[in-house]
Short mmCIF file of C-alpha atoms and ligand atoms in Angstrom, two decimals:
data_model
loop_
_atom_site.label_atom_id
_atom_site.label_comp_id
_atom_site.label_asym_id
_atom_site.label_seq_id
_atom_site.Cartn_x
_atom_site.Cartn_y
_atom_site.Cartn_z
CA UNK A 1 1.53 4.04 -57.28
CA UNK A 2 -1.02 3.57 -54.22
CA UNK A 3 -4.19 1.39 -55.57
CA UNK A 4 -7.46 2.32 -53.26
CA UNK A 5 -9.98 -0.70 -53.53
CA UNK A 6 -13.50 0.61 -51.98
CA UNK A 7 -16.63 -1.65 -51.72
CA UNK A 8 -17.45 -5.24 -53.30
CA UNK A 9 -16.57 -4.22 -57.07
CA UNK A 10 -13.51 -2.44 -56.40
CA UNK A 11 -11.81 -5.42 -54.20
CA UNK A 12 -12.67 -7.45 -56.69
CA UNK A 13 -11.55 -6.14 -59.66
CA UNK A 14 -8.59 -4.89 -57.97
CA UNK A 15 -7.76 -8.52 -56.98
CA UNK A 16 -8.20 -9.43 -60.61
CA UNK A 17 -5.64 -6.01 -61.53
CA UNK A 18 -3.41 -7.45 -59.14
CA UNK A 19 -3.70 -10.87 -59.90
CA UNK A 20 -2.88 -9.92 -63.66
CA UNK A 21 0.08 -7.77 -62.97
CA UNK A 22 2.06 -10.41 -61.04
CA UNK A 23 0.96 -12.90 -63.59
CA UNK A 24 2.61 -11.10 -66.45
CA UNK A 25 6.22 -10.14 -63.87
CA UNK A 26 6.48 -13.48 -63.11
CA UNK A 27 5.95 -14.72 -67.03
CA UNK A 28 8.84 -16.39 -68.66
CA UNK A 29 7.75 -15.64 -72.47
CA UNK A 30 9.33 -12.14 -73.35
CA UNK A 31 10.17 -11.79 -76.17
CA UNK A 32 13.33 -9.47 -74.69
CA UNK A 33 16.71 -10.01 -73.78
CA UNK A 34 16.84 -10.89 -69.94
CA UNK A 35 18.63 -7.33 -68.83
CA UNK A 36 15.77 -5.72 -70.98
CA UNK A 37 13.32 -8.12 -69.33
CA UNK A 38 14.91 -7.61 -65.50
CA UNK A 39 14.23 -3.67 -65.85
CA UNK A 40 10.53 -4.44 -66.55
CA UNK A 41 10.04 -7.16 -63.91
CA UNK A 42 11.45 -3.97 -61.70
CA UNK A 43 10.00 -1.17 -62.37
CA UNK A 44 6.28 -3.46 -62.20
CA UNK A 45 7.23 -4.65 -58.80
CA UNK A 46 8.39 -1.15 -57.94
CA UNK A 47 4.82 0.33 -59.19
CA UNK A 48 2.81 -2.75 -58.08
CA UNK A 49 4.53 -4.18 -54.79
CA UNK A 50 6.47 -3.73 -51.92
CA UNK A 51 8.66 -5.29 -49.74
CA UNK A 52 8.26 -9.28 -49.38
CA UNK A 53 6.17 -10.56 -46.49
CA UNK A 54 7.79 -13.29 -43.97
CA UNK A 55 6.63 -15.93 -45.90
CA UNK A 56 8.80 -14.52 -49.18
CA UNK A 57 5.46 -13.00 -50.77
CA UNK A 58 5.24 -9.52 -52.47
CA UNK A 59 2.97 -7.65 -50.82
CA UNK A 60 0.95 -5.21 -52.86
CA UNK A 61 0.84 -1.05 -52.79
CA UNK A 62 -2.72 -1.58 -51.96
CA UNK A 63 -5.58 0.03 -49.56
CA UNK A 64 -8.44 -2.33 -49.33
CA UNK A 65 -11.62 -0.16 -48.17
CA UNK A 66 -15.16 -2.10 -47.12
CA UNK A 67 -17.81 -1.29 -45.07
CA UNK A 68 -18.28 -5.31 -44.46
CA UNK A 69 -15.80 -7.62 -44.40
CA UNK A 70 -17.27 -10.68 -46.60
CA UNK A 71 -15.49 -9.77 -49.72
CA UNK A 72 -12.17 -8.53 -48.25
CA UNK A 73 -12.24 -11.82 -46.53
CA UNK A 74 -12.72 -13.56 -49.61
CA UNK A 75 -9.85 -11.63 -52.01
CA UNK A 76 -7.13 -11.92 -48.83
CA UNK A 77 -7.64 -15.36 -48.33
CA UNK A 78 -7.68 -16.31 -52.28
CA UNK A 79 -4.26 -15.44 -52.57
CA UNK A 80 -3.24 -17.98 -49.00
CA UNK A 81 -1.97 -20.85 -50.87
CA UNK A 82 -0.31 -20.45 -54.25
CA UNK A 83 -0.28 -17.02 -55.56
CA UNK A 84 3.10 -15.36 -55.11
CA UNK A 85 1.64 -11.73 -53.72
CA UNK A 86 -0.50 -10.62 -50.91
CA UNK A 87 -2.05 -8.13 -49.21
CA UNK A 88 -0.54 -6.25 -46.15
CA UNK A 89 -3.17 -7.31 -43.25
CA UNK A 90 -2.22 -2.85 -42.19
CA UNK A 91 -3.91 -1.70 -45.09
CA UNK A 92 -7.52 -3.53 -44.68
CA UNK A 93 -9.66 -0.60 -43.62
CA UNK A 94 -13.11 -2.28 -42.93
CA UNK A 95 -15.67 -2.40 -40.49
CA UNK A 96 -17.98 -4.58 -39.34
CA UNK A 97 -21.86 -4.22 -40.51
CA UNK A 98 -24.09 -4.65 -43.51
CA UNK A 99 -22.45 -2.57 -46.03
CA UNK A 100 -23.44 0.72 -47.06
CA UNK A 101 -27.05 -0.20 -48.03
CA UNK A 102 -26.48 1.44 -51.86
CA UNK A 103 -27.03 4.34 -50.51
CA UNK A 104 -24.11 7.16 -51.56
CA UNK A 105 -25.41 9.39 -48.35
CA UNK A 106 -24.91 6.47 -46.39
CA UNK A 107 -21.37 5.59 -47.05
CA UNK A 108 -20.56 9.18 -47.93
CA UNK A 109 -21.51 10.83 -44.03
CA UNK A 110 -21.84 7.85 -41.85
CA UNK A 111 -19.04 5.05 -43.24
CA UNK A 112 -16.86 7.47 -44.91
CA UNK A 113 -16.17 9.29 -41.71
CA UNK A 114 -16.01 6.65 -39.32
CA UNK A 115 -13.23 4.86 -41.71
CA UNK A 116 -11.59 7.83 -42.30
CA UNK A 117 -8.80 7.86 -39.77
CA UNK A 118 -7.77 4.52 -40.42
CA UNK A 119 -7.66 4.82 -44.07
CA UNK A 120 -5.62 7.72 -44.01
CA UNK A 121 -3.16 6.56 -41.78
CA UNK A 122 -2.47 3.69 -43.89
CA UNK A 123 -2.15 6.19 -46.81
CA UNK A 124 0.66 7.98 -45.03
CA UNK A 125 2.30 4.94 -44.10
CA UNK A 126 2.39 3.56 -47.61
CA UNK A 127 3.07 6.89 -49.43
CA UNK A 128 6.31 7.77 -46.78
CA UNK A 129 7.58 4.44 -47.64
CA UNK A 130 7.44 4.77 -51.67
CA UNK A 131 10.88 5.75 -53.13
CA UNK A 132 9.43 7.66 -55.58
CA UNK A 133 5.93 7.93 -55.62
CA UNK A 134 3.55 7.98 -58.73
CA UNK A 135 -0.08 9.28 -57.47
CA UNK A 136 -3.44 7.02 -56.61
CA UNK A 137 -5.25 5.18 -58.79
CA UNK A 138 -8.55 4.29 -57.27
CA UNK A 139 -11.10 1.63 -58.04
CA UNK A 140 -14.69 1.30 -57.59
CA UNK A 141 -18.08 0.73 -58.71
CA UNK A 142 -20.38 4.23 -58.84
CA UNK A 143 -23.49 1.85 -58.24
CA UNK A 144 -23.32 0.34 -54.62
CA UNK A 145 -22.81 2.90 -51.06
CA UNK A 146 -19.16 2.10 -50.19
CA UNK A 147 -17.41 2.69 -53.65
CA UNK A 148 -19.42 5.50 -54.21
CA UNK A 149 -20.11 7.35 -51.03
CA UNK A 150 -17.25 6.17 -48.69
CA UNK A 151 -14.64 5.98 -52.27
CA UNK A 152 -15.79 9.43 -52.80
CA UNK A 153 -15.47 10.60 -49.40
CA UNK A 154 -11.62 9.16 -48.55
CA UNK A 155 -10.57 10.50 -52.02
CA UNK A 156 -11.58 14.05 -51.20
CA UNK A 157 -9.74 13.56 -47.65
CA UNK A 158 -6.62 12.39 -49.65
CA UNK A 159 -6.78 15.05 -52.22
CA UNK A 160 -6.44 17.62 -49.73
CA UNK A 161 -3.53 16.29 -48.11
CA UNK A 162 -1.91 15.46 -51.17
CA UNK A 163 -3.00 18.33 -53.85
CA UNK A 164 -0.10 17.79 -55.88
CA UNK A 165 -0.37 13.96 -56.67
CA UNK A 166 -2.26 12.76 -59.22
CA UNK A 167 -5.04 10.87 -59.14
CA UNK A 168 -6.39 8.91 -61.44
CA UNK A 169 -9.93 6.72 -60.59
CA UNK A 170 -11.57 3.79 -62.49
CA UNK A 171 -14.99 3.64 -62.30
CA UNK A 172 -17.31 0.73 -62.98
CA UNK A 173 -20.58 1.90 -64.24
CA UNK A 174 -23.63 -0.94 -63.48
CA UNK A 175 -25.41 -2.84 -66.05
CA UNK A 176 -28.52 -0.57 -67.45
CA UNK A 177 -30.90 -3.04 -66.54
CA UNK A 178 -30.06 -2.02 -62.88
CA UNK A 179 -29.67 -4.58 -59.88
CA UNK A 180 -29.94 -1.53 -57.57
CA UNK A 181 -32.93 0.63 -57.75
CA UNK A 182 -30.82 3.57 -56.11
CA UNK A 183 -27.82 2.63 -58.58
CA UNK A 184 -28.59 5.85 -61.18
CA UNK A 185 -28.49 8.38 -58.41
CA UNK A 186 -25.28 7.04 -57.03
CA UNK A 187 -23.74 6.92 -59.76
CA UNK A 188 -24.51 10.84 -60.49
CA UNK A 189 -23.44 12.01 -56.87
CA UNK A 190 -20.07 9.51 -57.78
CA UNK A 191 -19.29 11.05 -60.85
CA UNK A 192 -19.83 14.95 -59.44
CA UNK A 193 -17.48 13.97 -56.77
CA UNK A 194 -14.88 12.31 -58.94
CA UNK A 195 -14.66 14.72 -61.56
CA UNK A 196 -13.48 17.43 -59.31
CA UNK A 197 -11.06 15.34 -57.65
CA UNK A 198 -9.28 13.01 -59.53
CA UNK A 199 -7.49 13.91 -62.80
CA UNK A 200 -8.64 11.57 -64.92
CA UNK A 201 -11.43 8.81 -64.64
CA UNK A 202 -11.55 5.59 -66.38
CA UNK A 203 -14.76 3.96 -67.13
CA UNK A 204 -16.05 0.74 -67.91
CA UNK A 205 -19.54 -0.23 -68.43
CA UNK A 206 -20.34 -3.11 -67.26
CA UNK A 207 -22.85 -4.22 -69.88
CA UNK A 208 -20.13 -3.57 -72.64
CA UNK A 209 -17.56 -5.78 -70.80
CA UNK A 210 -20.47 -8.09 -70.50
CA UNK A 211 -21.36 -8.22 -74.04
CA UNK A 212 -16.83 -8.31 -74.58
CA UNK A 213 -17.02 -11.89 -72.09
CA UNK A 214 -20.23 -13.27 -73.60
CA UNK A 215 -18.44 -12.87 -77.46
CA UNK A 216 -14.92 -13.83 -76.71
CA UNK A 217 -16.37 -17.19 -74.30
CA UNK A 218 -19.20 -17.81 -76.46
CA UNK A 219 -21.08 -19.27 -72.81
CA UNK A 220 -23.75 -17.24 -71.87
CA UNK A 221 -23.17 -17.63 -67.98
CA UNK A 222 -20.57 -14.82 -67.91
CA UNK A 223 -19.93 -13.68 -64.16
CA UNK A 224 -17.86 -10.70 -63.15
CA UNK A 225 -14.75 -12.86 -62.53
CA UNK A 226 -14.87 -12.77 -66.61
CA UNK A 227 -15.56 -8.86 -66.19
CA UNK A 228 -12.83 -8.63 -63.93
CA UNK A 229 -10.46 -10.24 -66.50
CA UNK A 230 -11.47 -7.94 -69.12
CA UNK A 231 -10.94 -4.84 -66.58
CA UNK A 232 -7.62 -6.22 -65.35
CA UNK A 233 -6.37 -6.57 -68.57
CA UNK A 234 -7.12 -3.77 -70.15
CA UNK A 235 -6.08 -1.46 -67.13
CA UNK A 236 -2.45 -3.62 -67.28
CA UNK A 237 -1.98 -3.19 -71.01
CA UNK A 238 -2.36 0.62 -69.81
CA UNK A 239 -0.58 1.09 -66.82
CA UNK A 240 2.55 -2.02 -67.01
CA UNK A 241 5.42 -0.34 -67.37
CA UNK A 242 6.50 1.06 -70.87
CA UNK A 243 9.44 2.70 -72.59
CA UNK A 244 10.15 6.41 -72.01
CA UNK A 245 8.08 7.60 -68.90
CA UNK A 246 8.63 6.16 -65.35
CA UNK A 247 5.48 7.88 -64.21
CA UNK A 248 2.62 6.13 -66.54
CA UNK A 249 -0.47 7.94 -64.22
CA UNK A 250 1.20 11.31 -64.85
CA UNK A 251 1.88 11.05 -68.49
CA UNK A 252 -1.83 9.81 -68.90
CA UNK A 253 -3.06 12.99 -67.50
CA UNK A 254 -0.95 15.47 -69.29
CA UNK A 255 -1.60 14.14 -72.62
CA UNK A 256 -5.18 12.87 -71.80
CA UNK A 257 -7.24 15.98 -70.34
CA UNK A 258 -5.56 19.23 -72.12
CA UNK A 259 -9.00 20.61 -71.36
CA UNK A 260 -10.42 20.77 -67.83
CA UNK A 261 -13.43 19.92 -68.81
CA UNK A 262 -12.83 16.91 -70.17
CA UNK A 263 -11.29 14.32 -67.60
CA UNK A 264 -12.84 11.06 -68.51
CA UNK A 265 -11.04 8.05 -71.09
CA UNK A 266 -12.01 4.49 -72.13
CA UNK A 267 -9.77 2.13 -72.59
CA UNK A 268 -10.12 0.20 -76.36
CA UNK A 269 -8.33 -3.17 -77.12
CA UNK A 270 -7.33 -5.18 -79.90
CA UNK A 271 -6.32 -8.62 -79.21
CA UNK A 272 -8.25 -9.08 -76.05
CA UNK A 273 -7.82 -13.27 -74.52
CA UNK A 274 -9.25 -14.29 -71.45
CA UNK A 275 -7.77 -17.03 -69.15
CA UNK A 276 -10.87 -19.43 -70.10
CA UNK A 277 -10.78 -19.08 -73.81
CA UNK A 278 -7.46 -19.71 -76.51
CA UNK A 279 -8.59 -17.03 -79.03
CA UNK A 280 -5.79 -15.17 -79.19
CA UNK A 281 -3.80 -14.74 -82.19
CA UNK A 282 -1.10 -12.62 -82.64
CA UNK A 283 -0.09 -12.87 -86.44
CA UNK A 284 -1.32 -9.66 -87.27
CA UNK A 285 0.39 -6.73 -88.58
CA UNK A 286 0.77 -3.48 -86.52
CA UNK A 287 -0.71 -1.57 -89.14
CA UNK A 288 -3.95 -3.83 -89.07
CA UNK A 289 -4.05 -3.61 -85.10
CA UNK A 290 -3.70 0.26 -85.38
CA UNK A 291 -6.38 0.38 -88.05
CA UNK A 292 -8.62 -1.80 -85.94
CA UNK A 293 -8.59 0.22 -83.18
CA UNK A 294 -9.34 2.79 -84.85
CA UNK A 295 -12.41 1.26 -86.02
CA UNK A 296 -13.32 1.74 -82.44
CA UNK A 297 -13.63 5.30 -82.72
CA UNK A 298 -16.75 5.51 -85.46
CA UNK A 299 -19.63 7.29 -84.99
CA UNK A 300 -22.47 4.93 -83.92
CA UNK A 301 -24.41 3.41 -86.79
CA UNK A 302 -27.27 1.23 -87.61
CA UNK A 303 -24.89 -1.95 -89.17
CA UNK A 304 -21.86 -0.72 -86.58
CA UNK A 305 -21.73 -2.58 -82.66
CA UNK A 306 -18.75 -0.94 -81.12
CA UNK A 307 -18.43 -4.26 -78.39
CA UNK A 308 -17.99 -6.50 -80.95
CA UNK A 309 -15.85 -4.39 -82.99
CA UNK A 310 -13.16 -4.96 -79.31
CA UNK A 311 -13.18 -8.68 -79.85
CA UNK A 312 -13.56 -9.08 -83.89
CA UNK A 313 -9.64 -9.95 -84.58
CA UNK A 314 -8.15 -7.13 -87.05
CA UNK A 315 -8.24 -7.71 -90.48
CA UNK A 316 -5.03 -7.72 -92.61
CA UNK A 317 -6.85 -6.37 -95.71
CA UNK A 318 -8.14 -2.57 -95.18
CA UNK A 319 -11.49 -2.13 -96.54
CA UNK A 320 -11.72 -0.31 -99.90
CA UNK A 321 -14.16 2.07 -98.14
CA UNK A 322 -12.72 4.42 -95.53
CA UNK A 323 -14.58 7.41 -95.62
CA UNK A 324 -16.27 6.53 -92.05
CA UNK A 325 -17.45 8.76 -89.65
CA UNK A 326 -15.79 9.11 -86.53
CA UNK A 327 -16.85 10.32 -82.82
CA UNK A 328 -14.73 13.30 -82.10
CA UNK A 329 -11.62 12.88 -79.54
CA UNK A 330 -10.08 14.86 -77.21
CA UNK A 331 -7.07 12.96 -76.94
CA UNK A 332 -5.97 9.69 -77.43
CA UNK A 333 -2.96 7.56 -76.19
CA UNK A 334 -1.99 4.32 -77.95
CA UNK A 335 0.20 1.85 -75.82
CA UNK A 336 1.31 -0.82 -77.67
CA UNK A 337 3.37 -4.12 -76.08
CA UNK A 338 5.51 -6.70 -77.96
CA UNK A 339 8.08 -6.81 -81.08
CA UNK A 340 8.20 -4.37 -84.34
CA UNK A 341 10.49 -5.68 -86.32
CA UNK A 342 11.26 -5.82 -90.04
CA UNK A 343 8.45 -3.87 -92.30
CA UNK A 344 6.09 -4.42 -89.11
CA UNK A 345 6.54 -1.24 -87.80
CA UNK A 346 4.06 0.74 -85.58
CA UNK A 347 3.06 3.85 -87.38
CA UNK A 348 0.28 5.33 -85.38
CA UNK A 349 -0.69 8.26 -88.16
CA UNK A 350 -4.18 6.72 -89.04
CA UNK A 351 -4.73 7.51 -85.45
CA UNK A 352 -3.26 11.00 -86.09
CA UNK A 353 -6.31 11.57 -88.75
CA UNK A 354 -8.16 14.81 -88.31
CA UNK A 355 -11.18 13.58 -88.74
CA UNK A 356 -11.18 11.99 -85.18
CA UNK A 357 -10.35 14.91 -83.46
CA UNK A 358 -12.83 18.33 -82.30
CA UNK A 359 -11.65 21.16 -84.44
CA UNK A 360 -10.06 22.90 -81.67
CA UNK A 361 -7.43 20.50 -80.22
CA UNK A 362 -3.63 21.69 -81.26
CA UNK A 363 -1.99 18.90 -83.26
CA UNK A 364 0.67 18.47 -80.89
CA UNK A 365 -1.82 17.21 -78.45
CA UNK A 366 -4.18 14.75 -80.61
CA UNK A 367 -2.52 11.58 -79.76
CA UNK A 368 0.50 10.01 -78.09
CA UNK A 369 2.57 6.51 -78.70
CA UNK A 370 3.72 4.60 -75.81
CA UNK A 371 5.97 1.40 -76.68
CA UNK A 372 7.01 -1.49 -74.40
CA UNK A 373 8.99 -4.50 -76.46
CA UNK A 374 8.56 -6.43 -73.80
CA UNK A 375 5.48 -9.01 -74.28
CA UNK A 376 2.32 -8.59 -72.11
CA UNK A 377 1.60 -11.68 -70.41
CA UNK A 378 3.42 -14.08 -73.03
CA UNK A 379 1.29 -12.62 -75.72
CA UNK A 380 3.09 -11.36 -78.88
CA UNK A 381 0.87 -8.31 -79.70
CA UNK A 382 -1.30 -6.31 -77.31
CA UNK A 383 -2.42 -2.51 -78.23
CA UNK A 384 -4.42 -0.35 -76.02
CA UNK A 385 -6.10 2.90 -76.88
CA UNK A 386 -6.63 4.99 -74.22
CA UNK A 387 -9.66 7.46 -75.32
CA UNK A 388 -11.14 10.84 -74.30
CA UNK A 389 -13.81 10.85 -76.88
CA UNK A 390 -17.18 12.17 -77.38
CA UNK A 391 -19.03 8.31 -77.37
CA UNK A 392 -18.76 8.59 -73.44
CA UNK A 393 -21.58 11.20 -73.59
CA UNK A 394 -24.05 8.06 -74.17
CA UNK A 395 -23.46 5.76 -71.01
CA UNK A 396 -23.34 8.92 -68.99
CA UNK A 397 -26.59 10.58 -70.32
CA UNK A 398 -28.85 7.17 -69.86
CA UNK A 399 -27.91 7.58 -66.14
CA UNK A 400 -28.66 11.32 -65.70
CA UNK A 401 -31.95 10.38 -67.47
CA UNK A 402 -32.60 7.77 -65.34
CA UNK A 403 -31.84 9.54 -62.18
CA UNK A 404 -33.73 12.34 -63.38
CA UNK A 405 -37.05 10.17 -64.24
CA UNK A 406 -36.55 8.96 -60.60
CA UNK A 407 -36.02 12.38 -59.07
CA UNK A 408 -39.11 14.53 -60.60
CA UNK A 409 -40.79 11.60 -58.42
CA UNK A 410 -39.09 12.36 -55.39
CA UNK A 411 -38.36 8.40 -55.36
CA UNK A 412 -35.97 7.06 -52.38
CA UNK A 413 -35.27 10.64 -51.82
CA UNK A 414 -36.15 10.65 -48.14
CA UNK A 415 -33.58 7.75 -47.46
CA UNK A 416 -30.74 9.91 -48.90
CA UNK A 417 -31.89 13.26 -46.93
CA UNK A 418 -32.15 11.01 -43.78
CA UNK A 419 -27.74 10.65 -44.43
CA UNK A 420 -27.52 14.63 -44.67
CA UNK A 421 -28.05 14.28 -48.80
CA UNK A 422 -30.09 17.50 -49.73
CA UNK A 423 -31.89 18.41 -52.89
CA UNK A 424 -29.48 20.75 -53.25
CA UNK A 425 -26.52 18.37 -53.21
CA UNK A 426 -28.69 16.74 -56.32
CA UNK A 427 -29.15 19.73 -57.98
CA UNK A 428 -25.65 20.27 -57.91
CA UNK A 429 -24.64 17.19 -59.19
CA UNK A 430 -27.17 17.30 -62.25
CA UNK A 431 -25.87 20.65 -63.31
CA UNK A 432 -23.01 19.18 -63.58
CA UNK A 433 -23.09 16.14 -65.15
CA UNK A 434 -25.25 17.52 -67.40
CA UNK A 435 -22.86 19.90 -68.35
CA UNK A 436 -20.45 17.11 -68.60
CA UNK A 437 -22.51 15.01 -71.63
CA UNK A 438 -23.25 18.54 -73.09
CA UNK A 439 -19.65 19.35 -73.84
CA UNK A 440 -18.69 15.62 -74.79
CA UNK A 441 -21.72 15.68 -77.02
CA UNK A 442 -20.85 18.76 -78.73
CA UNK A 443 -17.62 17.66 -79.71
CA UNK A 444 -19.58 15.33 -82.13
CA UNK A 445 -21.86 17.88 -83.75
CA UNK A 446 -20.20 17.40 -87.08
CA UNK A 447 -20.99 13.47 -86.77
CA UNK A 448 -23.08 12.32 -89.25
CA UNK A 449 -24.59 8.62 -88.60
CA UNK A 450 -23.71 6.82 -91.27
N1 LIG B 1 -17.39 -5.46 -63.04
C1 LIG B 1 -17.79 -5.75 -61.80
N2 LIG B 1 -18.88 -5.15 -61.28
C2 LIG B 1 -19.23 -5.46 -60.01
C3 LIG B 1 -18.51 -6.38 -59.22
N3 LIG B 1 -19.13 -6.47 -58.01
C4 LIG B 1 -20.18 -5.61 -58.06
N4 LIG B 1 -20.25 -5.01 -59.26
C5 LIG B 1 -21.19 -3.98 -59.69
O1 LIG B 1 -21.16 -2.99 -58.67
C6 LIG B 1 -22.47 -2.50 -58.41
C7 LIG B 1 -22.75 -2.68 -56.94
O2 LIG B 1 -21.70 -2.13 -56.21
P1 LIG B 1 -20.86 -2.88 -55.09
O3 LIG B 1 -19.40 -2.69 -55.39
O4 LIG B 1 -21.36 -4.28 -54.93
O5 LIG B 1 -21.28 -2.02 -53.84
P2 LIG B 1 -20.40 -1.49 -52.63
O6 LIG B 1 -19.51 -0.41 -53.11
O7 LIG B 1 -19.78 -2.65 -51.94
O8 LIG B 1 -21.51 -0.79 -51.72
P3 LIG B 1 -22.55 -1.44 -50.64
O9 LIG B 1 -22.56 -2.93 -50.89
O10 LIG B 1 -23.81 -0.74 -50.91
O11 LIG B 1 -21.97 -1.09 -49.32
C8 LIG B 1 -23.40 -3.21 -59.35
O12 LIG B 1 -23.61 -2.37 -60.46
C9 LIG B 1 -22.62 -4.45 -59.79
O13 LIG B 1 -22.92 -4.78 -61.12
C10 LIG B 1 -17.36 -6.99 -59.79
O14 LIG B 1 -16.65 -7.80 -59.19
N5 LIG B 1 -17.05 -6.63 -61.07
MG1 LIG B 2 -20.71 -4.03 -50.63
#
């Protein structure tokens, strides 16, 4: 797999991803035999990393793409002492200036272009040297000019060269309280762009991983090196290696988007720690963890906050009343990491219930089980639930609305036109993504607010 950081927010959280993985290959608590444990450590290091560098450091399948060079500076030079990975000083495609000035325009016809030969080449390089290769997996925030414009840019370029690969993107959306004044209308022109292309999109939000750090930390100066935990985390209890497929992005988009018009997941957790706090227990049942997760799936409801619902622990004692109502799924994909043994079994039927799924979706494809015995960094339990459900209309139609309150008043228009941005180009893109929460939110017609 080839990892494409773009812009501040996709280095950085692409360190973190990095930073994670090599942290669990390199951990000594198991929970396997060591033959079992040697064909993990080698199929993450094949996925993750490369050869080693002269100084005996793995050096990551990783494009690192900035239009300045502050924060590249800062993730290379992070791992100089210590850490036992790196970056290959090839694949830093950056240039020197301010950024793209959140502008998508911007970074999509002035940056994108001028980086474009450079980042390609170090695409080829890296994709003719992967035994077997397992698609992109690109990271970025849709808020900013470089993730968005110059991200969306390069991953059309390598889409065309490489139309049989998949793709997969993860996509960081800003906090709704907006640092950027341009952020809503980048993030539209991101998400037009990235829905065609890649196969499947990931998001986060950021003020839901926000609201994850402040509950699990319990300090209220959360900073995104806590988001960036959360992120890393949940996108390596997702993509590590598990049992029965060697090509994780590919089986994520087969069972995730039977429906072209769907392409986008989340990714729930249960048992979320982060490296600053010792929360983490893991003497609960599989049956409770699968039920919790589940729990993640309601319909939205007055008494009901879905964030803290991710970092509540699971109960062992199922509610007497289950008659709940749940947002309506696409598909799901549970991944679950560490030992079943005894009665503890992993039965994933509650997530098999009809009641979380539109009408129309065959049962074959309504959810899939992923198992890895093998503990995620030293923890006993960890269970993700990869989601394409009808909750993602919500985040998605507070942007459009945004952008569209901004647009009707022709605000910071001029400074996209002046990048070759027409009002076309936005038209476009609202049709779209407006078609987009239309046919997520119609999958939960039949939800009733409970
Ligand atoms: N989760 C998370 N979000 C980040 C991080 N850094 C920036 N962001 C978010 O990303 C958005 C800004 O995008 P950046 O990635 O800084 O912008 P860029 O892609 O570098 O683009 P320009 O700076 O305009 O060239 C804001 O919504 C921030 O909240 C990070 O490390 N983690
Ligand atoms: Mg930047």
């Amino acid at each position: 797999m080839l990892t494409l950081q773009f812009g501040q927010c996709g280095n950085q959280v692409g360190h973190t991803l990095f930073s994670t993985v090599a942290q669990d290959l390199y951990s000594a608590n198991t929970g396997v035999p060591s033959k079992r444990n040697s064909d993990y450590v080698q199929a993450g290091f094949d996925t993750w990393f490369k050869e080693l560098s002269k100084n005996g450091k793995h050096l990551a399948r990783a494009i690192l793409v900035d239009t300045e060079q502050k924060v590249v500076n800062t993730v290379c030079s992070s791992n100089e002492s210590n850490s036992m990975w790196n970056y290959s000083p090839a694949n830093i495609v950056c240039c020197a200036g301010g950024g793209s000035a959140n502008n998508w325009g911007y970074g999509h016809y002035i940056k994108g272009p001028q980086l474009s030969l450079a980042a390609l080449e170090a695409v080829r390089h890296e994709v003719e040297r992967a035994d077997t290769f397992q698609g992109f997996l690109a990271i970025l925030s849709s808020a900013g000019g470089t993730g968005s414009g110059v991200g969306s840019y390069l991953m059309e370029k390598i889409r065309d060269e490489y139309p049989t690969k998949t793709m997969a993107s993860s996509i960081v959306f800003p906090y709704g309280s907006g640092e950027v004044c341009t952020q809503n209308y980048n993030t539209l022109l991101t998400l037009a762009k990235f829905i065609d292309i890649t196969d499947v999109a990931i998001l986060f939000e950021n003020d839901q991983i926000h609201g994850i750090c402040e509950n699990l930390t319990k300090v209220p100066n959360t900073n995104f090196n806590d988001l960036n935990h959360v992120i890393g985390q949940k996108l390596a209890a997702v993509l590590q290696p598990v049992l029965g497929t060697t090509n994780i992005l590919s089986t994520l988009v087969h069972q995730l988007t039977p429906h072209p018009q769907y392409k986008i997941a989340t990714i729930k957790t249960s048992l979320l720690a982060l490296p600053s706090c010792q929360l983490y227990d893991g003497n609960y049942k599989w049956n409770s963890i699968v039920w919790h997760l589940k729990q993640m799936l309601r319909a939205p409801a007055l008494n009901l906050n879905l964030t803290d619902m991710e970092t509540k622990m699971p109960s062992n004692s199922i509610p007497s009343r289950t008659d709940f109502a749940y947002s309506k799924s696409v598909s799901n994909i549970l991944i679950t990491r560490g030992s079943s043994i005894g009665n503890d079994t992993i039965v994933p039927v509650e997530l098999n219930d009809e009641k979380l799924y539109a009408d129309w979706v065959p049962h074959v494809e309504k959810i899939a089980h992923l198992h890895q015995p093998r503990k995620l960094l030293g923890k006993d339990k960890t269970a993700a639930l990869v989601a394409n459900n009808s909750q993602l209309h919500r985040p998605i139609d507070a942007i459009v609305d945004k952008a569209w309150n901004t647009y009707i008043h022709s605000a910071f228009l001029h400074q996209y036109k002046q990048h070759g941005v027409e009002e076309d180009d936005f038209l476009q893109a609202f049709a779209k993504i407006e078609n987009i929460v239309k046919v997520y939110r119609e999958l939960c017609s039949e939800e009733i607010i409970s």
